[in-house]
């Protein structure tokens, strides 16, 4: 009774304690008040005491209180109800409830073990999980404790059986219950997988159910069993079979239909691999499946696949360095060795040792028959045999043994009989045992005697193997009584003893194992390298978690020496500029792990390893890669993470104190420049060393080192930039500094060399002069004079050499207005000169607009500050004058005009210098203009590719100086762009035109069609350059986006993957702008479906799928429906009908879009006779019907019936054998006019490329008053670059709307000319 009261009171207190929390909610901000009963009774503090009392009571032997020593079930249920009531408390999982939780679990454990509560507990656990999802961890703790401490293992099977009996229909109705079951199974498998293993079969039915949550749980249970129980080499056969079955199931579900299941399976395999529980035989299969999951549609699956690959790398059982290139040679070597061992084993295969008496027993029956037949012959028949007997008995015995071994029994018997007559006294031919049977001439020997003699010869005495007698004895008789043949023609004797066969077999087995190990290692490395190619593309995904996993993966594979890892390490470098702080920090941390923790015993050894790693990263690195690496190195130096020994080692490498290659020296000087960003003194204090080593007397030996030295020295100027808002003088070196002398000498002396790297060095050298010199224009003018003089000398030498045979050559001065270069002058010299001239011209403009302009502004600000200081110390009258102007100054400040007039004056001064002075006749730059033009205008005479390219670049740089010079030579530049046979010239020209478009947009705008035309260039390099340039110009709004952007859309189907990727990137960026794709779509459709200049139908469909994927707004969709329907009126061919109908089928519109289509039914109703058009509309109706409301479905059915009626009526109107009539064509006169107008406005075509007259500078557009609006009969839709037709054509169209007009129309400019 006391126990009953205590249990019921506990239940009552528990209900009262949590009833207020259920009925009323605490007010916001109010503190929770502990519920106390009457007289301050605190149930929470008394709860544990009650449980301990019940535990102590039930641990006693209380069975004597009942008859038959059986505890009544009512008593047990009274206590268990109290326990389960306590478990329903939502706070049971909290830390503060740990005592209560443990007490309940132990109390139930006692009841399960001693009071037959096992079945009740299993059923109650299922009920609790079904209704209280938070109890899954508590139930796991309870069951695992009952199994481990109370030894009740059977409860695991009961609970699993209850869950396994749940039908899929029940699980589909139980949302939280399914999650609780899954969590319970998963956590229980992690605690006691061995107890769950016998009952796993009851859960297998859930693998075929619809609940992916239960599938994941069952599969995770299998994974825990494999990793914790079924692992190791000591498994029995049944355990291995179970493990293989589990792994097969897990591998199958890597292709599960649900992405969550696929992701969870990858996580399960990751745990298995990390615990080294995956058998080696499964590595290849699982690795192949994992690489396939890298292209999964789910981001989580891809992320977990990368994690699994990283786990494979970290726990691979092969080697620490996984490079397929390094492993291929050892593998081939061991394979060849194995093949050689197998061949040798075949040649020296051991023959089974068979005793001579065994062979004798085998041949005895047949030999006896032969003896009998021979003895039946008469003496006359055997006389011939006696004549052939050998001279000695031993030789005869050897011959007999040889005949017996070769199964020549008849000859052996005949020879034996003859020898018995010839050597009757010889022991070999007398039967052993002392019996000598002498036969008369009339008598013949018996069968037994002959068989005994041959047995003695073949077997020897005592059935031992026969051995040949020693040659040293010299006697005919043998002590052993046997004979062995030594003839090389005889087969090996049965008694021959080969080498140890077991040792040879063991060596062969070891070699096979070695070859298999190397083959598995090589295959593993190859698979990892395949994964690297896929993961490297994930570095630029928008999902941050995937990018971070990819970065960590490349760090892991780099640590294992995979040959392709460097590709990913370099590819992640640009992510250092990512706007996502997590991605940027991951990249920096990756390089910190790779390069800041080198191996080495001392600081110098670690520094050598670190410098070597960084130097290897910079080998063959592009300029962009070096800039990204500079940002990381700058971060390392800024945080003082690189030790001083690194800088010391870099200086030693650069100066040559430490033996190093030219690549290592260049890497060292670049790394020093990167460090100079963080600390300028690193370079500035060692400037003389840099100049003397990199730009000194040996500069001609390595112009690459000289170029990199210039880049490093340039960091001084970068570090010395004035901070915004402060008036400080720019950093410049004295004009007589050693640096400028060395640069001048290096440029002029290297002009005559044929080194390919002189061009890049000269560009950086000129740039450095303009950044650090006080008077860079004078220095560069001096360099140009010296270079011109050197070329004149070379030209004079060539002229003197040729004047001996031809006196027609005259010396010409390159600085004169009409220079001429003899054909005998090497082209590379002229190329070097033009490159230098172009660099000087470009940097002169940059120097004026940046440095000079900034200096003028600095001086003006400094002067104003000085005036203000003097004014502040002046008389009080100055204050009065300033107050009188306060109103005007306030107005100017509000309008932003303070200092504007002064800045405009400075800008106008710089512009006037560029326009009128730099290229005037007195300046050095103008002296080279005729030479540049001569080379550009005569590509046949100057056919060297490098010379032509350099001249083109020099011309474009000169055009950057002056708008007048640019305008006058645009025709020449576009002629080179169009007609040059060299892809390098066309590529460089379009890059130059991109820069000119930014500088002089109004001048380039009429020539824009020629820029778009390069998007269809035959050379892939030109198309790639054109895509990059046009993308930059369009996204920066420097070029008006017209219908010609369809040329960019065509590149979505380009044969080059890189160009396709660039085109996709362009449209992705363009779609980010509001309505950009929407505004361009009609023009793109019009151009791509044009019968004359369009593309094939299949590529058209692919391109449209991509472009229409950017249309996501409902208003855009509705407007496009109307416009595309209206376009049916002007479509001329059936192909255009099909294209328009297909485009409509790509739109995702609902009821309003359907009504728009119904309103414009007359536009396309007569085109439904075409099967493809009809099918496209039916497809569109099917898309609208899916997920639509009943009233919308009714509209769809009605409209679809109307479409079918029109299609059927159109087909019936066709007579048998009569084709569908073509659309009405436009009159010839209009076509002629349209063709004439189109020829003037379209881009250069292939038939007029050879005519220079086509390159005429377009006239500027004339402004005219807008014409009064006319009433139009139908809505038309034209391209942006196509304008209205003439007024007469509009009137004809309005009067005869049934006549179809062409899509193309004349431009406003053409109509004005007419």
Short mmCIF file of C-alpha atoms in Angstrom, two decimals, residues 538-541 544 546-555 558 568-596 614 617 625 627-633 635-636 639 641:
data_model
loop_
_atom_site.label_atom_id
_atom_site.label_comp_id
_atom_site.label_asym_id
_atom_site.label_seq_id
_atom_site.Cartn_x
_atom_site.Cartn_y
_atom_site.Cartn_z
CA UNK A 538 33.54 23.53 -57.83
CA UNK A 539 35.92 26.18 -56.53
CA UNK A 540 33.78 28.83 -58.21
CA UNK A 541 30.36 27.61 -57.12
CA UNK A 544 30.20 28.63 -49.73
CA UNK A 546 31.09 23.41 -51.20
CA UNK A 547 33.87 25.86 -52.03
CA UNK A 548 35.37 25.45 -48.56
CA UNK A 549 35.24 21.65 -48.84
CA UNK A 550 36.93 21.83 -52.25
CA UNK A 551 39.70 24.01 -50.82
CA UNK A 552 40.27 21.59 -47.93
CA UNK A 553 40.36 18.69 -50.39
CA UNK A 554 43.10 20.28 -52.45
CA UNK A 555 45.13 20.90 -49.33
CA UNK A 558 48.70 18.36 -51.97
CA UNK A 568 43.75 23.04 -57.91
CA UNK A 569 46.06 24.94 -55.57
CA UNK A 570 46.67 27.52 -58.28
CA UNK A 571 43.03 27.58 -59.33
CA UNK A 572 41.90 28.52 -55.83
CA UNK A 573 44.20 31.53 -55.77
CA UNK A 574 41.72 34.00 -57.37
CA UNK A 575 39.31 33.25 -54.54
CA UNK A 576 41.48 35.44 -52.35
CA UNK A 577 39.52 38.34 -53.90
CA UNK A 578 36.18 36.76 -53.00
CA UNK A 579 33.63 38.97 -51.31
CA UNK A 580 32.73 36.08 -49.03
CA UNK A 581 34.95 36.40 -45.98
CA UNK A 582 34.67 32.68 -45.26
CA UNK A 583 35.99 31.71 -48.69
CA UNK A 584 38.82 34.23 -48.55
CA UNK A 585 39.89 33.06 -45.11
CA UNK A 586 39.74 29.43 -46.28
CA UNK A 587 42.15 30.20 -49.13
CA UNK A 588 44.59 32.01 -46.85
CA UNK A 589 44.37 29.21 -44.30
CA UNK A 590 44.98 26.63 -47.04
CA UNK A 591 48.19 28.33 -48.11
CA UNK A 592 49.16 28.72 -44.51
CA UNK A 593 48.83 24.96 -44.01
CA UNK A 594 50.70 24.19 -47.21
CA UNK A 595 53.60 26.59 -46.97
CA UNK A 596 53.98 27.95 -43.44
CA UNK A 614 56.62 29.06 -53.04
CA UNK A 617 54.17 27.60 -57.25
CA UNK A 625 48.28 34.09 -60.50
CA UNK A 627 48.94 39.01 -58.27
CA UNK A 628 46.75 36.65 -56.25
CA UNK A 629 49.78 35.07 -54.61
CA UNK A 630 51.05 38.54 -53.79
CA UNK A 631 47.91 39.25 -51.82
CA UNK A 632 48.47 36.12 -49.71
CA UNK A 633 52.17 36.75 -49.19
CA UNK A 635 48.95 38.98 -45.58
CA UNK A 636 51.66 36.64 -44.24
CA UNK A 639 50.98 39.35 -39.73
CA UNK A 641 54.12 34.90 -39.97
#
